[in-house]
Coordinates of C-alpha atoms and ligand atoms in Angstrom, one line a residue:
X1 CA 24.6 -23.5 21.2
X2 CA 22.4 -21.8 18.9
X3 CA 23.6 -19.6 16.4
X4 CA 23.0 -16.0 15.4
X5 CA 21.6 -14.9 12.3
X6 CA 22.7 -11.8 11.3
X7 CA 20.2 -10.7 8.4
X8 CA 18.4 -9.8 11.4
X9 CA 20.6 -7.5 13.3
X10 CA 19.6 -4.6 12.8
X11 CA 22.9 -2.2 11.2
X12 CA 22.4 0.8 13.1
X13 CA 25.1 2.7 10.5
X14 CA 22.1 2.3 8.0
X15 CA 19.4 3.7 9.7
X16 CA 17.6 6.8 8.7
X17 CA 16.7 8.7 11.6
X18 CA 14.6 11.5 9.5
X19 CA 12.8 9.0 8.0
X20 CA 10.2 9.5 10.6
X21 CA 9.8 13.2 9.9
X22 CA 9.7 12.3 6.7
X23 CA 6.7 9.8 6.9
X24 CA 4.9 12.2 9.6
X25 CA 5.2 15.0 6.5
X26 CA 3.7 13.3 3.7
X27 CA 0.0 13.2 3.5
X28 CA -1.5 10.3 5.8
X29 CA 1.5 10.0 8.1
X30 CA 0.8 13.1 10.2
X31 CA 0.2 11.1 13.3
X32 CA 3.0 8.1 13.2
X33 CA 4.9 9.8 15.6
X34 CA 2.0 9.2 18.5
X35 CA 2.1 5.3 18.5
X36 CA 3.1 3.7 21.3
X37 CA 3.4 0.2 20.3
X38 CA 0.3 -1.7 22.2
X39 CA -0.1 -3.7 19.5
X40 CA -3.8 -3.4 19.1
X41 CA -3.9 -3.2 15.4
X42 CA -2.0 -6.3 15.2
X43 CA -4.3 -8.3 17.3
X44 CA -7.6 -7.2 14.6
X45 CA -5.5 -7.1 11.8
X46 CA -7.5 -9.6 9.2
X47 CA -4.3 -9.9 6.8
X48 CA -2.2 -10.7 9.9
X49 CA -4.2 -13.8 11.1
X50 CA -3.3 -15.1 7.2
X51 CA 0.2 -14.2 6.4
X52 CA 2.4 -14.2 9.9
X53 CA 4.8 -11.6 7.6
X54 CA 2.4 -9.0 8.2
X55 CA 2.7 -7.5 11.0
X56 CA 1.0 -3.3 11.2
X57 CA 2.9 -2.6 14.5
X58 CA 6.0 -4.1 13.1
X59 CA 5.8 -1.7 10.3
X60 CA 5.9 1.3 12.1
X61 CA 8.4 0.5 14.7
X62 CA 10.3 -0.1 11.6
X63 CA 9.4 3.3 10.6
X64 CA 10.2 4.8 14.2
X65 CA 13.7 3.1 14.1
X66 CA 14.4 4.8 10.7
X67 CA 14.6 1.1 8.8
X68 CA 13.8 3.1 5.4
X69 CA 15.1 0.9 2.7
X70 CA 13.9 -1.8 4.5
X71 CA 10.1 -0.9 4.9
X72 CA 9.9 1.1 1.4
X73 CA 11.8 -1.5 -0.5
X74 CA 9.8 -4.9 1.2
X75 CA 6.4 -6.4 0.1
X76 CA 5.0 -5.9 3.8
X77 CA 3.6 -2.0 2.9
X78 CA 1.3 -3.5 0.2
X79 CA -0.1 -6.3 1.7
X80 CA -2.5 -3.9 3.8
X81 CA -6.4 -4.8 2.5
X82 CA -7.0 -1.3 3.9
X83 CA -10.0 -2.8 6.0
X84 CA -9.4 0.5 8.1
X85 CA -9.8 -2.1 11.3
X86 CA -7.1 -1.0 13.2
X87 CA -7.6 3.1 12.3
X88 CA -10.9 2.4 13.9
X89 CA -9.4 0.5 17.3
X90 CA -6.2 2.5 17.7
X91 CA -6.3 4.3 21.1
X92 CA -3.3 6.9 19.7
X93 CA -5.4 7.6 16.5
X94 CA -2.6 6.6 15.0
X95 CA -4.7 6.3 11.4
X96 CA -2.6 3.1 10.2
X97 CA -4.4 2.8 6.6
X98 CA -3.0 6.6 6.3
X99 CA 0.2 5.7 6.8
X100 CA 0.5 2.8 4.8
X101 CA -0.7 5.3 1.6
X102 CA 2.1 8.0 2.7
X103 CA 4.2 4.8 2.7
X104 CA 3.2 3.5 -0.5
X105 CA 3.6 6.8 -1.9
X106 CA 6.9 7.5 -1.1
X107 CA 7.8 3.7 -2.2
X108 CA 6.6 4.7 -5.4
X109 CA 8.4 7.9 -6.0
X110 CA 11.3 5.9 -5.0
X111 CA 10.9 3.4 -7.8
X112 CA 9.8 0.4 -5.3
X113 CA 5.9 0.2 -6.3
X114 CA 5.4 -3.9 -6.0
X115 CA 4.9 -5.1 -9.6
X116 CA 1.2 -6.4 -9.0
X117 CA 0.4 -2.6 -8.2
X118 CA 1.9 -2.1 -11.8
X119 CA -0.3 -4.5 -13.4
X120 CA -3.4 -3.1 -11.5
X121 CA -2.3 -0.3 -12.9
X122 CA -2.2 -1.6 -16.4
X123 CA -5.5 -2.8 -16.4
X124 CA -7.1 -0.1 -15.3
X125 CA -5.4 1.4 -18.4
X126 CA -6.2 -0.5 -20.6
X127 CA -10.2 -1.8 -19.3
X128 CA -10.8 0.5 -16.8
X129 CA -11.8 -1.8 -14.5
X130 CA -9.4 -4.9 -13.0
X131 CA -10.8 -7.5 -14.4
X132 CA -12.4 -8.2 -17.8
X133 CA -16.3 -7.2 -18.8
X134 CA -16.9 -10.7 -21.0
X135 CA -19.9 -12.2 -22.8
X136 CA -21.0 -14.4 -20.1
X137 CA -21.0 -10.8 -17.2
X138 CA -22.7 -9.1 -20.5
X139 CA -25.5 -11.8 -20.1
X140 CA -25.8 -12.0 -17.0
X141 CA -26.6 -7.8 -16.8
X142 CA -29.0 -8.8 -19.5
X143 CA -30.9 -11.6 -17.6
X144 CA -31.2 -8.7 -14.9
X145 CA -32.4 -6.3 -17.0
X146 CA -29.2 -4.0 -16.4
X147 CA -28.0 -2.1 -18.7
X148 CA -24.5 -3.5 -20.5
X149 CA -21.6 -2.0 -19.5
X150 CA -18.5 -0.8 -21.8
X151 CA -15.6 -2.6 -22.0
X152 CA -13.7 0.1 -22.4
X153 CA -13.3 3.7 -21.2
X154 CA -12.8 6.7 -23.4
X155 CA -12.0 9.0 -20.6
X156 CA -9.0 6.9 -19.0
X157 CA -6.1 8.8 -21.2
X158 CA -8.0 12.1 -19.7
X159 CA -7.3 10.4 -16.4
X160 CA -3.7 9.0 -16.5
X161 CA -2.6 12.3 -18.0
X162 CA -4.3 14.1 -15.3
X163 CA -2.6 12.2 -12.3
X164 CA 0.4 11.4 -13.7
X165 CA 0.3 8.1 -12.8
X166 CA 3.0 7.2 -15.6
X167 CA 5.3 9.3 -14.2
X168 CA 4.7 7.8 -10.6
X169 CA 5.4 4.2 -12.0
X170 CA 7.8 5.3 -14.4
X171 CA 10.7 4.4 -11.8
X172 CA 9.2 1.4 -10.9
X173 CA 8.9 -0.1 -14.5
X174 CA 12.7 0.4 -14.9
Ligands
SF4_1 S1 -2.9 0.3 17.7 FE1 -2.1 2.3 17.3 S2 -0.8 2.8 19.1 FE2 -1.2 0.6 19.1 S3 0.6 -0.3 18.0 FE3 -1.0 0.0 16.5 S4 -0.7 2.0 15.6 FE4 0.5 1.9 17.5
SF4_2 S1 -6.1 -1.6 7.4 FE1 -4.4 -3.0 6.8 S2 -3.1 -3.1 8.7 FE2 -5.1 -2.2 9.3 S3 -6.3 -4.0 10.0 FE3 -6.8 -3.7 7.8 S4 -5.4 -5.0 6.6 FE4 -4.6 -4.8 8.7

């Protein structure tokens, strides 16, 4: 006789059942509330057909149900490429990329931003860019006659004090 595994009962005494109003409020989630499970964006979903994990119409059943710590505090709502695939085949208009941003966004407010968001983060800080301008990109630009770029940017304090990102990652750091 098999046996049940009970990590994956689902603890209806910890379910949130605003957290739908919630996601439909913040900016990108407007339309959560319309989707009627058919499963299309699954079937397109490029990440999916990689990582089994992943799973969009998972997410916001999830979401539906009022599983809040368990979709802001997993990995799932930042594996999105944000291809924007299954905004474009969604017959509810259900505008999945959006809600994986209002998700993200609350995750981060909520101290849960996944720590390779953080170091994107940091490198953008510190470069500008994510990855490293070095000698041999330099000379390559050069051998197409394009101008070099700086590997630095003076204006990214201006930035990060503007949006606040600090503060949004703040939580997430601790
Ligand atoms: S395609 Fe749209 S309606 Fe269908 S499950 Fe995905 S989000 Fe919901
Ligand atoms: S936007 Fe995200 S969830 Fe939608 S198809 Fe692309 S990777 Fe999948």
């Amino acid at each position: 006789m098999s046996q049940t595994d009970n990590s994956k009962i689902i603890q209806s005494e910890e379910l949130d059942p605003n957290f739908k109003y919630e996601v439909a409020k913040e900016h990108g989630g407007e339309q959560i509330k319309f989707c009627f499970q058919c499963g299309t964006c699954a079937a397109g979903c490029p990440i999916r057909t990689i990582n089994g994990d992943f799973n969009p119409r998972t997410i916001i059943r999830k979401v539906l149900l009022g599983m809040r710590k368990e979709v802001l505090s997993g990995k799932e709502i930042w594996m999105c490429s944000n291809c924007y695939i299954c905004y474009e085949r969604c017959p509810q208009n259900v505008k999945f990329t959006d809600i994986i941003f209002a998700l993200r966004n609350i995750a981060a407010r909520e101290g849960y931003t996944h720590p390779s968001f953080v170091k994107q983060a940091d490198l953008i800080r510190n470069m500008g860019r994510l990855y490293e301008v070095t000698e041999l990109e330099l000379d390559k630009r050069e051998d197409y006659n394009l101008p070099p770029i700086n590997p630095t940017n003076d204006d990214l304090d201006k930035v990060f004090e503007k949006t606040k990102i600090e503060d949004k990652l703040k939580k997430s750091r601790d």
